[in-house]
mmCIF file of C-alpha atoms in Angstrom:
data_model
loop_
_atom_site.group_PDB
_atom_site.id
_atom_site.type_symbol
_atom_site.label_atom_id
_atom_site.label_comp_id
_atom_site.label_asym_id
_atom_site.label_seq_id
_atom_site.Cartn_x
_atom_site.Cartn_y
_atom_site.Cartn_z
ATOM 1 C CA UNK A 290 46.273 -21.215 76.227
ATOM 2 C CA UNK A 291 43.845 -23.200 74.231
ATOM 3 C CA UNK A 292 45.042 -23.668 70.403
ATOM 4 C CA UNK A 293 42.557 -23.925 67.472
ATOM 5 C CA UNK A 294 43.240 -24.944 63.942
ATOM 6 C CA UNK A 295 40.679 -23.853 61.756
ATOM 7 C CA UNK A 296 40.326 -23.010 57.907
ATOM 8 C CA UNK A 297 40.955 -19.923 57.050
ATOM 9 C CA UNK A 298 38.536 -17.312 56.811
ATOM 10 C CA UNK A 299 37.584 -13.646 56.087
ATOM 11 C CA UNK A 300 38.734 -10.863 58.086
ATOM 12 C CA UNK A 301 42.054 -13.812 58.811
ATOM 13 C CA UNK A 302 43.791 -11.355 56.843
ATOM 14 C CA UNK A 303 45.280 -8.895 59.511
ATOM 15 C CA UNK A 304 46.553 -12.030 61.853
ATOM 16 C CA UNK A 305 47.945 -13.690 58.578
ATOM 17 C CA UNK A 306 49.516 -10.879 57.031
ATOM 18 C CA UNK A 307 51.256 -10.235 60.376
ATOM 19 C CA UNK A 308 52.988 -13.572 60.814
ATOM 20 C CA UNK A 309 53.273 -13.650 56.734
ATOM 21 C CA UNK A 310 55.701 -10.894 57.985
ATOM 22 C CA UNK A 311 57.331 -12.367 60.758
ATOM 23 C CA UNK A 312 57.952 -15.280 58.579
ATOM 24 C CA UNK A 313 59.592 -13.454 55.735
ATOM 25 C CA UNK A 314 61.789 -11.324 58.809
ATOM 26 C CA UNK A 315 63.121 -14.996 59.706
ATOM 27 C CA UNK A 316 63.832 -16.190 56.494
ATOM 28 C CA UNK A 317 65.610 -13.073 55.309
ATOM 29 C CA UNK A 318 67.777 -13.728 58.472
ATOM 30 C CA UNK A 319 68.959 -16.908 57.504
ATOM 31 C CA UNK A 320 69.230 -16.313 53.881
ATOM 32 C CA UNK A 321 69.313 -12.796 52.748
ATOM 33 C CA UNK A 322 70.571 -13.697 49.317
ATOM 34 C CA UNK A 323 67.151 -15.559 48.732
ATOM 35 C CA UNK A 324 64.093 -14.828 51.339
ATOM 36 C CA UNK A 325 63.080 -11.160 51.607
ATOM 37 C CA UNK A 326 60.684 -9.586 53.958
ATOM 38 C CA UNK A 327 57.472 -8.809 51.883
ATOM 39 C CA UNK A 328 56.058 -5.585 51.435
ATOM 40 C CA UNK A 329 53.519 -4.427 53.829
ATOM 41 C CA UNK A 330 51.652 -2.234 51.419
ATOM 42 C CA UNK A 331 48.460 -4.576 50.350
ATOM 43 C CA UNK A 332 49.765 -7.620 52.367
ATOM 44 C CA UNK A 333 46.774 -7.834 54.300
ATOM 45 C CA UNK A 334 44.218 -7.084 51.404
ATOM 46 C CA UNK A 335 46.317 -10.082 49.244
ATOM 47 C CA UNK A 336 45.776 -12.607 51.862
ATOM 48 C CA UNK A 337 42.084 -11.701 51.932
ATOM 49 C CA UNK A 338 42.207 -12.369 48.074
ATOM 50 C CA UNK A 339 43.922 -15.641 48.785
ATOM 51 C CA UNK A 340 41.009 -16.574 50.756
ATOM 52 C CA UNK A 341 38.425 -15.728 48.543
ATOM 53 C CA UNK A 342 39.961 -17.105 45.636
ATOM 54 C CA UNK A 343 40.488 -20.508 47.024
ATOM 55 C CA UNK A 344 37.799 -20.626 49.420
ATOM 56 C CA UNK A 345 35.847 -22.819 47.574
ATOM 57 C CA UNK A 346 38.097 -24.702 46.296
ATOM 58 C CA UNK A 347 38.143 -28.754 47.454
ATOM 59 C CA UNK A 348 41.587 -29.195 46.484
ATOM 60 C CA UNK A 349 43.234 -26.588 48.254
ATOM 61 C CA UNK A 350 43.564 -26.272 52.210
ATOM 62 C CA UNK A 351 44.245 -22.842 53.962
ATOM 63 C CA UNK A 352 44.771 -23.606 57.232
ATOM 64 C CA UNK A 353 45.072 -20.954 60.606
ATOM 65 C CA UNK A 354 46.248 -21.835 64.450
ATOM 66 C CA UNK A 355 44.579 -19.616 66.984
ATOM 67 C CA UNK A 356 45.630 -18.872 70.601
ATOM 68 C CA UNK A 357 43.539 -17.014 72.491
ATOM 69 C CA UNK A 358 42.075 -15.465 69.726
ATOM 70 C CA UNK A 359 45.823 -14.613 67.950
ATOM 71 C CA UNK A 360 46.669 -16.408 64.695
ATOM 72 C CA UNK A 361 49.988 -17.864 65.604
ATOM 73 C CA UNK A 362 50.341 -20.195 62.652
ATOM 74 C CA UNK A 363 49.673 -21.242 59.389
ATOM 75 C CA UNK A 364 49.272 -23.767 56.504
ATOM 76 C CA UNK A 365 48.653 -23.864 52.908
ATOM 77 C CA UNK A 366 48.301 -27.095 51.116
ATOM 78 C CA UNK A 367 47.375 -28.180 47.695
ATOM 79 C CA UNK A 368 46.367 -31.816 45.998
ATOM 80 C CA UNK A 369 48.412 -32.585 42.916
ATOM 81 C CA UNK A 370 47.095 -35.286 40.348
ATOM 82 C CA UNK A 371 48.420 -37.786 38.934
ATOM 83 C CA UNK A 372 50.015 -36.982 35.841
ATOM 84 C CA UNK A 373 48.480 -38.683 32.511
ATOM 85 C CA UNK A 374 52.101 -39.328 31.251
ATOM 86 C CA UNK A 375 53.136 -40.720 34.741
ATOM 87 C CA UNK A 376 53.688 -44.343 32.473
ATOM 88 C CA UNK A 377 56.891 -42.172 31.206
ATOM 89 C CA UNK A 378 57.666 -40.506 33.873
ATOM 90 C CA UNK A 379 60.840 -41.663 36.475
ATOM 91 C CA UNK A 380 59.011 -40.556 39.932
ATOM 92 C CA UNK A 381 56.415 -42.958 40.673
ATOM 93 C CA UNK A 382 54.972 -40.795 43.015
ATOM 94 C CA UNK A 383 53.810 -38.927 39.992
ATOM 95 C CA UNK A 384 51.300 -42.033 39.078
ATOM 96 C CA UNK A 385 49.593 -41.171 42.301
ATOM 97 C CA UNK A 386 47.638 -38.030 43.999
ATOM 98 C CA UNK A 387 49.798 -36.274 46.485
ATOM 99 C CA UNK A 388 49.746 -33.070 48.235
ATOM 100 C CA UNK A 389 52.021 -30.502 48.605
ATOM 101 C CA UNK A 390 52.546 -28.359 51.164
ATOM 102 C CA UNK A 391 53.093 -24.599 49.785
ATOM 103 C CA UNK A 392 53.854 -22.878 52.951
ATOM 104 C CA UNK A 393 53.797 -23.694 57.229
ATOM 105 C CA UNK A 394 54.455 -20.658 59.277
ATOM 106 C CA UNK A 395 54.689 -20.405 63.422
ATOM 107 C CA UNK A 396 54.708 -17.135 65.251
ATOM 108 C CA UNK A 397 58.183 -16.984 66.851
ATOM 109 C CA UNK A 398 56.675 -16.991 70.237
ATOM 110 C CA UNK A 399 54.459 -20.438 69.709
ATOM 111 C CA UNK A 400 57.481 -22.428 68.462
ATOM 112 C CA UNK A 401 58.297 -25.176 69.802
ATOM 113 C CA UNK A 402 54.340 -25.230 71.535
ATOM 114 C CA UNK A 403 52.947 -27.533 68.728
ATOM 115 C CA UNK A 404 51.462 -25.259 66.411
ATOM 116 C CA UNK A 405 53.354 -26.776 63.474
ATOM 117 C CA UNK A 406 52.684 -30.488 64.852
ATOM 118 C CA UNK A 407 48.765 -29.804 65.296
ATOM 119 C CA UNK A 408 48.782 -27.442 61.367
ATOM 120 C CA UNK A 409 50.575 -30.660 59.872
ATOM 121 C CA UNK A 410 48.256 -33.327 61.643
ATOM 122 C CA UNK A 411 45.522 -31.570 60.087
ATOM 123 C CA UNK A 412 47.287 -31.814 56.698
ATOM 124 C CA UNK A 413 47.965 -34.735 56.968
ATOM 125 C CA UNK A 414 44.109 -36.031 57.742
ATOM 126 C CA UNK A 415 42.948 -33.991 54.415
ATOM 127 C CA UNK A 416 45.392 -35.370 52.634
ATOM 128 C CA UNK A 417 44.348 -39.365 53.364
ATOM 129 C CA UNK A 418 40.681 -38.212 53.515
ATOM 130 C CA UNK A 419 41.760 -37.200 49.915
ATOM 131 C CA UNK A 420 43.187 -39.944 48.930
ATOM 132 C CA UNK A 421 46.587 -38.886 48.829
ATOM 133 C CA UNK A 422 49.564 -41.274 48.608
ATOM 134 C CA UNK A 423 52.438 -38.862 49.783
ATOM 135 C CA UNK A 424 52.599 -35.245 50.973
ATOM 136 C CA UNK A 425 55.631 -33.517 49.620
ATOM 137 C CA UNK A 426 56.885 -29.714 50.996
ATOM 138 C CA UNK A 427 60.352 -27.700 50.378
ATOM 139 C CA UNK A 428 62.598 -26.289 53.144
ATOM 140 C CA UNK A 429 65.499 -25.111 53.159
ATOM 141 C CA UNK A 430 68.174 -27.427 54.636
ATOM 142 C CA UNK A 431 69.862 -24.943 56.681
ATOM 143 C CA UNK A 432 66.952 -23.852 58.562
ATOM 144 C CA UNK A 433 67.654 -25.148 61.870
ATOM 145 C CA UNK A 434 63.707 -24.980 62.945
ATOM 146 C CA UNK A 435 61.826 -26.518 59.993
ATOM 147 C CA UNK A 436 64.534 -29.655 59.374
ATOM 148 C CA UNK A 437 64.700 -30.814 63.106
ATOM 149 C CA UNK A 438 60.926 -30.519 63.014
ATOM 150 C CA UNK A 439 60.010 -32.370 59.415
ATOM 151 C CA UNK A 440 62.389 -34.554 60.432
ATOM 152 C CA UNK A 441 62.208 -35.610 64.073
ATOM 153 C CA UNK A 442 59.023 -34.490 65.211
ATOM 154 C CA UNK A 443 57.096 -35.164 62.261
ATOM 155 C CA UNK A 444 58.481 -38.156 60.521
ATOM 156 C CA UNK A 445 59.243 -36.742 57.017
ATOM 157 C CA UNK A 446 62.367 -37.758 54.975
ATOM 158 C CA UNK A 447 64.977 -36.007 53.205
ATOM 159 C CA UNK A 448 63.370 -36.797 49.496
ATOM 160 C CA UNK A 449 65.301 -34.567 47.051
ATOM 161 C CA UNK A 450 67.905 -31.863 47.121
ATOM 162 C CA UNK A 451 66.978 -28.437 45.143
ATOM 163 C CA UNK A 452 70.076 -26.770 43.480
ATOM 164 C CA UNK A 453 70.792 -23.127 42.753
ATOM 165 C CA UNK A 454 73.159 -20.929 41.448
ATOM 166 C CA UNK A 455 73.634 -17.417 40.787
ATOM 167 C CA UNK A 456 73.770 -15.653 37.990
ATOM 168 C CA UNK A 457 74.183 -11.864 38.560
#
């Protein structure tokens, strides 16, 4: 099976809203309390918004993975600035343009295949063609898929630790 990774166009929106869904199934597994599986009703129609809202946009990257014509994965990325008050700030990474990495999804069956590897390579390219100094991206740490893979496969290091607590 020959993989693609492409931007993301129109008409995307079926294929992404479907592993959109897987996604959210997998999540909800291993976290109920926090990940949820999203609605179906206008999933496809908001992805297809996504597109068009940020298809022209040079600092954002919407990224699919096709296999034999199936969208098995995808990326969303975004370049962050530096901030004008980084002089104050206590990250220096905020002196510096970086991107973040909103969301990286893999069909359940292409796992493990190197969707994710060849989705983040192609970050990772955009993001030095940009100028970029870092590339920062949130997972949670007791997903055993995404920190083997960030980790091991990909080279990324455990940065920061998010807190959270209920309150209801």
């Amino acid at each position: 099976m020959a993989m693609v990774v492409r931007q993301v166009q129109a008409g995307d929106g079926p294929g992404r809203a479907r592993l959109w869904q897987e996604s959210g199934a997998f999540f909800a597994g291993l976290d109920p309390a926090t990940a949820q599986e999203p609605q179906t009703d206008g999933l496809v129609e908001w992805h297809e918004e996504l597109h068009s809202r940020y298809a022209d946009d040079p600092t954002v990257l919407m990224l699919v993975a096709e296999q034999d014509g199936d969208i098995v994965g995808a990326a969303v990325a975004r370049v962050e600035e530096p901030l004008p008050t980084a002089h104050w700030q206590l990250q220096r990474d905020l002196a510096h343009r970086r991107v973040h990495v909103d969301a990286l999804t893999v069909a359940g069956g292409a796992r493990r295949g190197g969707v994710g590897s060849a989705l983040m390579a192609e970050v990772e390219r955009w993001a030095v063609e940009r100028g970029a100094a870092a590339i920062m991206l949130e997972t949670g740490v007791d997903n055993p898929t995404s920190m083997p893979f960030y980790e091991r496969r990909m080279g990324y290091t455990r940065h920061e630790v998010v807190f959270r607590k209920d309150l209801r």
